[in-house]
XYZ file of C-alpha atoms in Angstrom:
668
model
C 93.069 73.184 96.763
C 90.928 75.228 94.475
C 91.475 78.859 93.709
C 88.610 81.190 93.086
C 88.358 84.692 91.711
C 87.020 87.435 93.911
C 83.243 87.732 94.005
C 81.125 90.491 95.456
C 79.193 89.689 98.609
C 76.528 92.166 99.617
C 77.229 93.538 103.054
C 75.387 96.376 104.601
C 77.751 99.208 105.404
C 81.237 97.875 105.601
C 83.491 98.069 108.616
C 86.103 95.627 107.558
C 89.032 97.790 108.550
C 90.935 95.136 110.371
C 94.218 95.966 112.000
C 97.138 94.571 110.143
C 98.963 92.189 112.377
C 101.767 94.299 113.624
C 102.191 96.576 110.738
C 105.588 97.683 111.867
C 106.351 101.343 111.700
C 108.482 102.582 108.830
C 111.361 102.900 111.271
C 111.156 99.182 111.624
C 111.024 98.850 107.883
C 114.284 100.698 107.664
C 115.807 98.247 110.105
C 113.991 95.354 108.551
C 115.111 91.792 108.348
C 114.599 90.371 104.936
C 113.128 87.167 106.181
C 109.904 86.621 108.018
C 106.514 85.048 107.588
C 105.800 88.444 106.100
C 107.902 91.465 105.425
C 109.670 92.566 108.570
C 110.376 95.986 107.403
C 108.666 98.856 108.877
C 108.295 96.266 111.522
C 104.832 96.354 110.329
C 103.093 97.567 113.366
C 102.043 100.517 111.565
C 101.467 104.153 112.190
C 97.736 104.338 111.933
C 97.169 101.581 109.460
C 100.297 102.256 107.431
C 99.089 105.491 105.940
C 100.980 108.736 106.454
C 99.028 111.065 108.762
C 97.227 112.994 106.085
C 94.681 115.557 107.226
C 92.040 113.625 105.352
C 92.832 110.149 106.640
C 89.752 108.422 108.005
C 90.706 107.120 111.444
C 88.285 104.203 111.323
C 85.410 102.792 109.372
C 81.670 102.523 109.900
C 80.019 99.278 110.863
C 78.600 96.595 108.640
C 74.915 95.881 108.903
C 73.760 92.571 107.497
C 71.080 92.247 104.871
C 67.696 93.601 105.805
C 68.688 94.736 109.314
C 68.842 98.419 110.203
C 70.793 99.187 113.340
C 72.261 102.234 114.936
C 75.994 102.062 114.597
C 78.044 101.930 117.777
C 81.583 103.050 118.476
C 81.739 104.790 115.106
C 85.153 106.419 114.914
C 84.765 108.972 112.113
C 85.766 112.292 113.607
C 87.569 115.532 112.999
C 91.257 115.469 113.749
C 92.065 117.918 116.505
C 95.305 119.512 117.542
C 94.855 118.079 121.055
C 92.525 115.140 121.573
C 91.098 114.276 124.952
C 93.482 112.024 126.815
C 92.185 108.605 127.684
C 88.614 109.270 126.603
C 86.639 107.117 124.213
C 85.245 108.795 121.146
C 81.605 109.553 120.659
C 79.766 108.037 117.730
C 79.301 110.136 114.622
C 75.968 111.692 113.842
C 73.695 109.994 111.317
C 74.130 112.941 108.962
C 77.855 112.233 108.546
C 77.171 108.861 106.937
C 76.358 110.438 103.598
C 79.566 112.447 103.665
C 81.472 109.249 104.397
C 79.748 107.479 101.486
C 80.578 110.363 99.139
C 84.213 110.264 100.246
C 84.495 106.561 99.609
C 83.034 106.737 96.077
C 86.523 107.770 95.002
C 88.484 105.339 97.158
C 90.289 102.169 96.202
C 88.926 98.681 95.691
C 90.934 95.495 96.198
C 91.180 95.145 92.424
C 93.010 98.495 92.285
C 95.835 97.147 94.466
C 96.167 93.656 92.972
C 94.048 91.705 95.489
C 92.055 89.383 93.229
C 92.411 85.710 94.284
C 91.130 83.351 96.952
C 92.596 79.952 97.811
C 89.452 78.216 99.043
C 86.347 76.984 97.201
C 83.636 77.481 99.848
C 80.712 79.826 99.240
C 81.145 83.224 100.868
C 78.713 84.761 103.339
C 78.178 88.110 105.027
C 78.735 89.210 108.601
C 79.319 92.341 110.663
C 82.946 92.954 111.583
C 83.688 95.527 114.260
C 80.102 96.497 114.872
C 81.692 97.299 118.214
C 85.445 97.852 118.503
C 85.297 95.394 121.413
C 84.492 92.657 118.864
C 88.139 92.751 117.784
C 90.781 91.913 120.390
C 94.521 91.608 119.778
C 96.960 89.996 122.220
C 100.651 90.353 121.426
C 102.780 87.198 121.234
C 106.202 87.931 122.761
C 109.590 86.674 121.592
C 109.305 83.763 124.039
C 106.023 82.669 122.417
C 103.844 83.709 125.364
C 100.584 85.547 124.660
C 100.437 88.813 126.628
C 97.540 89.077 129.082
C 96.695 91.698 131.660
C 96.023 89.540 134.717
C 97.949 91.136 137.607
C 97.609 94.729 138.851
C 99.921 94.331 141.860
C 103.006 96.545 142.247
C 106.430 94.928 142.867
C 107.430 95.550 146.491
C 110.386 97.925 146.697
C 111.411 99.561 149.944
C 113.109 102.382 148.032
C 109.863 103.538 146.424
C 108.338 106.659 147.967
C 104.988 106.344 149.729
C 101.687 106.639 147.869
C 101.352 110.086 149.461
C 103.567 111.594 146.730
C 100.578 111.500 144.384
C 98.257 113.409 146.723
C 100.483 115.711 148.799
C 100.543 118.485 146.178
C 97.433 120.500 145.329
C 96.288 121.014 141.730
C 97.403 124.666 141.907
C 100.861 123.664 143.184
C 101.206 121.087 140.403
C 100.259 123.725 137.836
C 102.883 126.174 139.156
C 105.544 123.451 139.265
C 104.808 122.364 135.704
C 105.063 125.949 134.463
C 108.382 126.290 136.297
C 109.629 122.992 134.898
C 108.776 123.985 131.322
C 109.955 127.613 131.671
C 106.415 128.843 130.947
C 106.710 131.835 133.270
C 109.384 134.140 134.662
C 109.558 132.511 138.076
C 112.941 131.054 138.975
C 111.527 128.993 141.824
C 108.291 127.847 143.434
C 107.889 127.798 147.215
C 105.435 125.384 148.829
C 104.532 125.942 152.457
C 104.710 122.853 154.676
C 101.426 123.245 156.549
C 101.789 120.378 159.020
C 105.533 120.521 159.499
C 107.146 117.177 160.172
C 110.269 115.649 158.723
C 108.142 112.915 157.138
C 105.854 115.460 155.461
C 108.830 117.430 154.096
C 110.370 114.208 152.743
C 107.160 113.310 150.893
C 106.991 116.794 149.301
C 110.651 116.568 148.199
C 109.988 113.128 146.692
C 106.779 114.265 144.991
C 108.421 117.216 143.242
C 111.488 115.267 142.089
C 109.553 112.258 140.834
C 106.655 114.118 139.200
C 108.648 117.027 137.722
C 111.939 115.787 136.229
C 114.593 118.497 136.066
C 113.607 120.272 139.272
C 115.660 120.197 142.462
C 114.362 121.046 145.953
C 115.612 122.543 149.199
C 114.041 123.415 152.562
C 113.992 127.062 153.697
C 112.815 128.909 156.827
C 110.827 132.046 156.031
C 109.366 134.103 158.866
C 109.129 131.088 161.130
C 107.501 128.868 158.520
C 109.009 125.941 156.617
C 108.920 126.003 152.800
C 110.031 123.490 150.189
C 111.559 125.506 147.344
C 111.673 123.948 143.856
C 114.120 125.320 141.299
C 116.072 124.371 138.176
C 119.495 122.998 139.019
C 120.617 124.281 135.608
C 118.963 125.939 132.629
C 116.940 124.757 129.684
C 119.672 122.484 128.376
C 119.585 120.523 131.603
C 115.814 120.178 131.301
C 116.114 118.966 127.695
C 118.738 116.445 128.775
C 116.791 115.182 131.747
C 113.749 114.448 129.584
C 115.598 112.369 126.998
C 116.074 108.623 126.913
C 119.744 108.932 127.916
C 119.088 111.093 130.983
C 115.516 110.448 132.090
C 115.939 111.376 135.782
C 118.351 113.422 137.842
C 117.427 111.809 141.122
C 118.732 108.397 142.092
C 117.578 105.026 140.786
C 118.544 101.928 142.826
C 121.529 100.194 141.229
C 120.116 96.778 142.092
C 116.931 97.458 140.126
C 116.715 96.961 136.360
C 116.604 100.298 134.540
C 113.422 99.477 132.637
C 109.961 98.901 134.020
C 108.152 96.457 131.740
C 104.365 96.364 131.876
C 101.351 95.077 129.967
C 99.221 97.822 128.419
C 95.523 97.125 127.828
C 93.908 99.808 125.696
C 90.612 100.393 123.948
C 90.082 102.372 120.742
C 93.544 104.009 120.700
C 96.543 103.155 118.571
C 99.865 102.533 120.276
C 101.439 105.891 119.419
C 98.426 107.798 120.746
C 98.563 105.710 123.923
C 102.289 106.417 124.434
C 101.665 110.131 123.934
C 98.913 110.080 126.553
C 101.092 108.189 129.062
C 104.071 110.496 128.497
C 101.888 113.568 128.930
C 100.535 112.338 132.263
C 104.009 111.299 133.438
C 105.558 114.568 132.135
C 108.262 112.780 130.154
C 109.182 112.504 126.485
C 107.593 109.642 124.506
C 111.036 108.377 123.427
C 111.736 106.790 126.815
C 109.078 104.176 125.983
C 109.825 101.110 123.859
C 107.650 98.344 122.442
C 107.820 95.418 120.011
C 105.092 96.525 117.643
C 102.310 99.085 117.287
C 98.664 98.095 117.456
C 95.954 99.892 115.564
C 93.120 101.921 116.964
C 89.708 100.370 116.455
C 90.149 97.349 118.702
C 90.979 96.240 122.209
C 94.688 95.439 122.280
C 97.055 94.006 124.871
C 100.817 94.404 124.491
C 104.056 94.742 126.422
C 105.651 98.178 126.892
C 108.951 99.152 128.568
C 109.807 102.565 130.011
C 113.143 103.858 131.276
C 113.428 104.659 135.009
C 109.746 105.204 135.787
C 108.596 103.184 138.787
C 105.780 100.650 138.672
C 104.208 102.686 141.444
C 103.915 105.790 139.239
C 102.641 103.759 136.310
C 100.019 101.981 138.429
C 98.779 105.360 139.648
C 97.701 106.114 136.052
C 95.012 103.440 136.383
C 93.166 105.917 138.600
C 93.459 108.747 136.050
C 92.866 107.268 132.604
C 89.845 105.832 130.852
C 90.158 103.000 128.333
C 93.658 102.147 129.578
C 94.837 99.642 132.151
C 98.456 98.953 133.132
C 99.671 95.886 135.008
C 101.997 92.859 135.116
C 104.871 95.124 136.200
C 108.479 93.935 136.390
C 111.928 95.567 136.329
C 114.305 94.451 133.570
C 117.786 95.396 132.369
C 116.852 95.988 128.743
C 114.209 97.839 126.711
C 111.998 96.206 124.076
C 112.923 96.295 120.400
C 110.692 96.735 117.381
C 110.042 93.479 115.563
C 111.017 91.195 118.460
C 107.492 89.842 118.784
C 106.452 86.476 117.309
C 103.095 87.827 116.171
C 99.625 88.484 117.523
C 96.685 86.399 118.659
C 93.287 87.634 117.457
C 89.828 87.105 118.906
C 87.285 88.342 116.366
C 83.489 88.318 116.364
C 81.603 88.460 113.067
C 78.023 89.340 114.029
C 74.776 88.531 112.268
C 76.340 86.016 109.892
C 74.278 84.663 106.987
C 76.319 81.519 106.372
C 74.949 78.081 107.232
C 76.763 75.936 109.761
C 78.194 73.916 106.850
C 79.490 77.058 105.110
C 81.121 78.279 108.310
C 82.695 74.861 108.896
C 84.098 74.730 105.355
C 85.425 78.300 105.556
C 87.136 77.853 108.906
C 88.582 74.424 108.092
C 90.049 75.909 104.900
C 91.579 78.787 106.870
C 93.050 76.319 109.359
C 94.405 73.804 106.824
C 95.311 75.935 103.780
C 95.425 79.510 105.045
C 95.083 82.690 102.996
C 97.023 84.701 100.428
C 99.441 86.960 102.293
C 98.350 90.139 100.509
C 99.119 93.554 101.914
C 95.726 94.789 103.159
C 93.874 97.896 102.057
C 95.238 99.885 105.010
C 98.615 99.841 103.262
C 97.404 102.052 100.446
C 95.496 104.888 102.111
C 91.816 105.772 102.159
C 91.528 108.582 99.619
C 91.347 109.161 95.883
C 95.150 109.483 95.713
C 96.673 106.138 96.749
C 99.933 106.197 98.684
C 101.585 103.891 96.132
C 101.212 106.575 93.433
C 103.209 109.007 95.583
C 105.779 106.258 96.227
C 106.128 105.575 92.508
C 106.704 109.280 91.802
C 109.424 109.397 94.497
C 111.189 106.405 92.946
C 110.911 108.051 89.514
C 112.516 111.198 90.969
C 109.431 113.117 89.777
C 109.320 115.624 92.611
C 106.854 118.020 91.032
C 104.445 115.092 90.720
C 105.049 114.106 94.353
C 104.115 117.647 95.386
C 101.092 117.694 93.083
C 99.746 114.300 94.221
C 99.865 115.307 97.890
C 98.491 118.851 97.522
C 96.187 118.953 94.484
C 92.383 119.079 94.812
C 90.876 115.598 94.689
C 87.524 113.948 94.172
C 85.385 113.011 97.117
C 84.292 114.674 100.310
C 87.043 116.026 102.569
C 87.111 118.184 105.638
C 86.216 121.725 104.678
C 89.502 123.310 105.714
C 91.459 120.791 103.630
C 89.297 121.475 100.561
C 89.995 125.211 101.019
C 93.716 124.527 101.452
C 93.837 122.541 98.203
C 91.799 125.165 96.345
C 94.146 127.902 97.570
C 97.130 125.852 96.457
C 95.653 125.179 92.995
C 94.808 128.856 92.568
C 97.950 130.559 93.888
C 100.679 127.914 94.289
C 101.563 129.937 97.393
C 102.545 127.501 100.170
C 102.224 130.097 102.942
C 98.715 131.083 101.817
C 97.620 127.452 101.550
C 99.120 126.681 104.968
C 97.039 129.442 106.550
C 93.902 127.509 105.558
C 94.980 124.544 107.702
C 94.164 124.609 111.412
C 95.942 121.237 111.753
C 99.530 121.516 110.544
C 100.954 118.193 111.725
C 99.532 116.283 108.752
C 101.515 115.514 105.597
C 99.952 118.388 103.643
C 100.803 120.884 106.375
C 104.353 119.592 106.747
C 104.998 119.733 102.982
C 103.601 123.257 102.724
C 105.787 124.334 105.627
C 108.793 122.824 103.825
C 107.917 124.628 100.580
C 107.592 127.916 102.485
C 111.031 127.365 104.014
C 112.985 126.000 101.028
C 111.074 127.367 98.043
C 109.362 125.748 95.078
C 112.657 124.911 93.386
C 113.802 122.698 96.241
C 110.935 120.219 96.620
C 113.325 117.462 97.780
C 114.304 119.434 100.885
C 110.713 120.557 101.434
C 109.500 116.946 101.293
C 112.307 116.045 103.705
C 110.544 118.008 106.475
C 107.981 115.184 106.623
C 109.203 112.623 109.202
C 111.369 109.930 107.630
C 109.043 107.105 108.632
C 106.140 108.726 106.809
C 108.221 109.408 103.711
C 109.360 105.784 103.572
C 105.758 104.635 103.939
C 105.046 105.908 100.435
C 107.727 103.837 98.732
C 106.953 100.782 100.839
C 103.351 101.172 99.675
C 104.569 100.999 96.075
C 106.568 97.836 96.811
C 103.455 96.317 98.396
C 101.379 97.269 95.352
C 103.830 95.485 93.044
C 103.975 92.439 95.336
C 100.177 92.058 95.500
C 99.886 92.194 91.719
C 102.709 89.714 91.220
C 101.420 87.169 93.741
C 97.999 87.256 92.034
C 99.720 86.521 88.704
C 101.792 83.746 90.303
C 98.708 82.014 91.707
C 96.756 82.491 88.481
C 99.605 81.016 86.433
C 100.728 78.117 88.645
C 98.033 77.573 91.267
C 98.786 76.439 94.806
C 101.658 74.040 94.192
C 105.400 74.799 94.064
C 106.945 74.805 90.591
C 110.555 74.860 89.367
C 111.872 78.429 89.453
C 109.885 79.410 92.564
C 111.850 80.885 95.469
C 112.194 79.447 98.987
C 114.265 80.594 101.926
C 117.173 78.678 103.386
C 118.017 80.633 106.476
C 118.119 84.234 105.298
C 119.000 83.343 101.700
C 116.538 82.906 98.855
C 117.196 79.931 96.551
C 115.422 78.473 93.544
C 113.370 75.282 93.582
C 114.902 72.884 91.089
C 112.887 70.323 89.114
C 114.122 67.395 91.200
C 113.312 69.157 94.504
C 109.716 70.222 93.798
C 108.204 67.443 95.908
C 110.261 68.515 98.933
C 108.335 71.788 99.284
C 104.768 72.995 99.759
C 103.118 76.238 98.735
C 103.639 77.416 102.329
C 107.412 77.465 101.709
C 107.270 79.671 98.602
C 108.275 83.348 98.872
C 108.182 86.208 96.407
C 110.346 89.333 96.425
C 109.435 92.938 97.037
C 111.365 94.773 94.313
C 114.819 96.049 95.260
C 118.537 95.970 94.469
C 119.326 93.084 96.820
C 116.790 90.414 95.852
C 116.503 87.756 93.148
C 113.372 87.081 91.113
C 111.671 83.769 90.222
C 112.957 81.817 87.215
C 109.658 81.576 85.388
C 107.051 83.812 83.727
C 106.531 85.915 86.833
C 110.064 87.301 86.554
C 109.072 88.841 83.220
C 105.885 90.168 84.811
C 107.923 92.024 87.461
C 110.099 93.572 84.762
C 107.112 94.559 82.627
C 105.280 96.176 85.541
C 108.260 98.265 86.646
C 109.112 99.203 83.059
C 105.528 100.418 82.566
C 106.083 102.585 85.642
C 109.318 104.004 84.144
C 111.490 102.201 86.687
C 114.547 100.051 86.052
C 114.292 96.737 87.878
C 118.064 96.318 87.498
C 118.783 99.628 89.232
C 116.649 100.177 92.328
C 119.172 102.485 93.962
C 117.978 106.069 94.241
C 119.998 109.282 94.079
C 118.809 109.906 97.630
C 119.955 107.039 99.810
C 116.796 106.964 101.936
C 114.756 106.046 98.882
C 116.982 103.217 97.642
C 115.093 99.929 97.899
C 117.007 96.819 98.924
C 113.895 94.629 98.704
C 112.771 91.723 100.872
C 111.019 88.354 100.665
C 107.487 87.534 101.765
C 105.676 84.205 102.004
C 102.787 83.990 99.565
C 100.491 81.827 101.705
C 100.099 82.107 105.479
C 98.501 79.387 107.551
C 97.227 80.813 110.864
C 98.054 78.942 114.061
C 95.835 78.147 117.062
C 92.674 78.399 114.944
C 89.393 77.769 116.749
C 85.829 78.955 116.284
C 82.258 78.663 117.449
C 78.884 79.893 116.229
C 76.758 81.461 118.981
C 73.184 82.744 119.088
C 72.257 86.110 120.614
C 69.380 88.599 120.694
C 70.916 91.903 121.795
C 73.463 93.369 119.322
C 74.977 95.473 122.127
C 76.003 92.655 124.459
C 79.648 91.534 124.455
C 80.097 87.984 123.220
C 83.282 87.210 125.178
C 85.178 88.474 128.206
C 88.191 90.788 127.956
C 91.179 90.709 130.315
C 89.636 93.570 132.296
C 86.328 91.687 132.558
C 88.231 88.709 133.963
C 90.139 90.920 136.420
C 86.845 92.331 137.634
C 85.452 88.826 138.075
C 82.701 89.128 135.465
C 81.210 85.739 134.525
C 81.603 84.752 130.859
C 78.513 85.324 128.673
C 75.982 82.479 128.500
C 74.387 81.823 125.115
C 70.952 80.450 124.351
C 70.576 77.573 121.911
C 68.556 79.855 119.629
C 68.464 83.618 119.134
C 67.545 86.437 116.797
C 71.088 86.598 115.402
C 74.055 84.279 114.929
C 77.698 85.266 115.358
C 80.960 83.589 114.390
C 83.628 83.909 117.099
C 87.106 83.218 115.671
C 90.466 82.819 117.384
C 93.748 82.618 115.450
C 97.416 83.644 115.660
C 99.362 85.359 112.881
C 103.067 86.131 112.441
C 104.261 89.753 112.211
C 103.555 91.756 109.078
C 100.471 89.829 108.047
C 97.019 91.309 107.821
C 94.092 89.911 109.785
C 91.903 91.621 107.179
C 93.126 89.186 104.575
C 92.396 86.150 106.761
C 88.835 87.353 107.345
C 88.481 88.191 103.640
C 89.235 84.536 102.869
C 86.513 83.392 105.288
C 83.802 85.789 104.065
C 84.891 85.848 100.390
C 84.373 89.570 100.075
C 86.116 92.768 99.009
C 87.427 94.425 102.188
C 87.745 97.930 100.731
C 85.654 100.697 102.224
C 84.653 101.795 98.741
C 83.151 98.441 97.794
C 81.256 98.033 101.031
C 79.925 101.586 100.895
C 78.805 101.365 97.253
C 77.011 98.085 97.908
C 75.025 99.801 100.632
C 74.227 103.302 99.438
C 70.530 102.768 100.116
C 71.156 101.909 103.772
C 73.551 104.815 104.201
C 71.063 107.348 102.872
């Protein structure tokens, strides 16, 4: 096994923003287990690529174009963040003119070197290829706790005699639904809504009662005679508190749910170009329920096709299946009723199907690269998504939090920064630098849900002398993301030093896991372990460090950052780091690959679950073509980054900055 240093490979316009494999949300990190193939903390199925939702976050990356080829980019996701985005609609590609702005922005971004990603484990020669030229070139299937790969292959609805008829979805007019929703949400002064039963039969009245109760939680109904006509009258059984209660996870419905039926409807969600949280928000909006009645094992990132299991409390399969008629880029199926919800981190991992288009590598190079990935694996670095996309890396904010330097935390998040940003954010930062008036700066932001807006709102509320409370307005998961980013930054740097110092063999003083406990490798036991057994700690108060030179390196790095490695407890409990262990080399499972020839860059090179449901034949490839593509399949455990596996194959820097700078000519 030969290690190599990182070398630059010229790609044209990089799109190597690969979803981390189940970057668990920071909530999962808080509940983390210490032991996993990776770090099961924030259950790494991250909130939008593990970066807090800054106003300037780039939701996706542009495509790579191989040497000498100029192509229009497809599915480009760069877009303005909006207060309300269109539900279920795919995004339009960016205009050509925005490419220069993107390039300017990325001039000030991070490279892999900046976050400690410097080594490779294989010796093959790297080559270029286009990753995510189309988001459909990257497909993720969740692997459940039973080891089964999730597939959408059944759209049928479980038969249940207690379900209302399909007529509940069509019996109400759009105007009636609008009035009922306004009543439900107390948006007008009406205390009730009366719906005339035009064709009066008992069956028709029953369907209207069922429709109102199932589609508008919190409303009750009664039948009234008015001037010889029958009306169904909808009203609140109790006030706003009852509505709040009925839309929570504990009290999702007032009307009955069969006792014999499991309380949770589990289903497989197929989605395109949406992250999991966005998808849940869309589903909850259409179902008129709160997002917190949904549960899942891990979040999947946006720029891909992903398939995963979701559970929802006391919503029928019938109602969920009806969404297939309403939503684009979503498909729900494989319905079943279960007693329990899903829990973050319960998954075994994800299976990836990835197409690298227009590859330059020879068949021998591809064979060497893929055999190395299969037999040796890749360094389990935290990918670039972990550290943000702008000139101020998230780990710097995390370090300032751990140092208790709250003025610096505020400054790093709000100060003007190099690189192109959305105009309103530039104006917000300029206002802040000029006046230090949080209310004035906040007025410059049309989008106030981002980190900058939340911090400014906190400063307006608590004042400049109470930055800790102001920062606390930001959701806990997003706050923890910063310090987890710092831990990841330290870990990447330390694993690079470990591999540089000792190579790819275990040495005395390395750490391995026995159950959940880390122990040292002794001299006499070295031959009992392989490099795939070795773990290294993320810094914290509840971990041990290797008994060799790398222990000193940890201490030196934290000391240089004005942190005490022997005291990782923080004055504020949320920011105390217990630490965790992470394997340094990951060997993917179920690795397979093929090189295919094609002429049209727009044609799909494999079938999705929806293609198979619709009976589409698989693509047929000619023996020769204008382009060659590498189709890869592999499975990864939770909290590992597919980016880093593909990096090992291509031997290239996966940062947006590097790819953009290599290709300025093409961009302009």
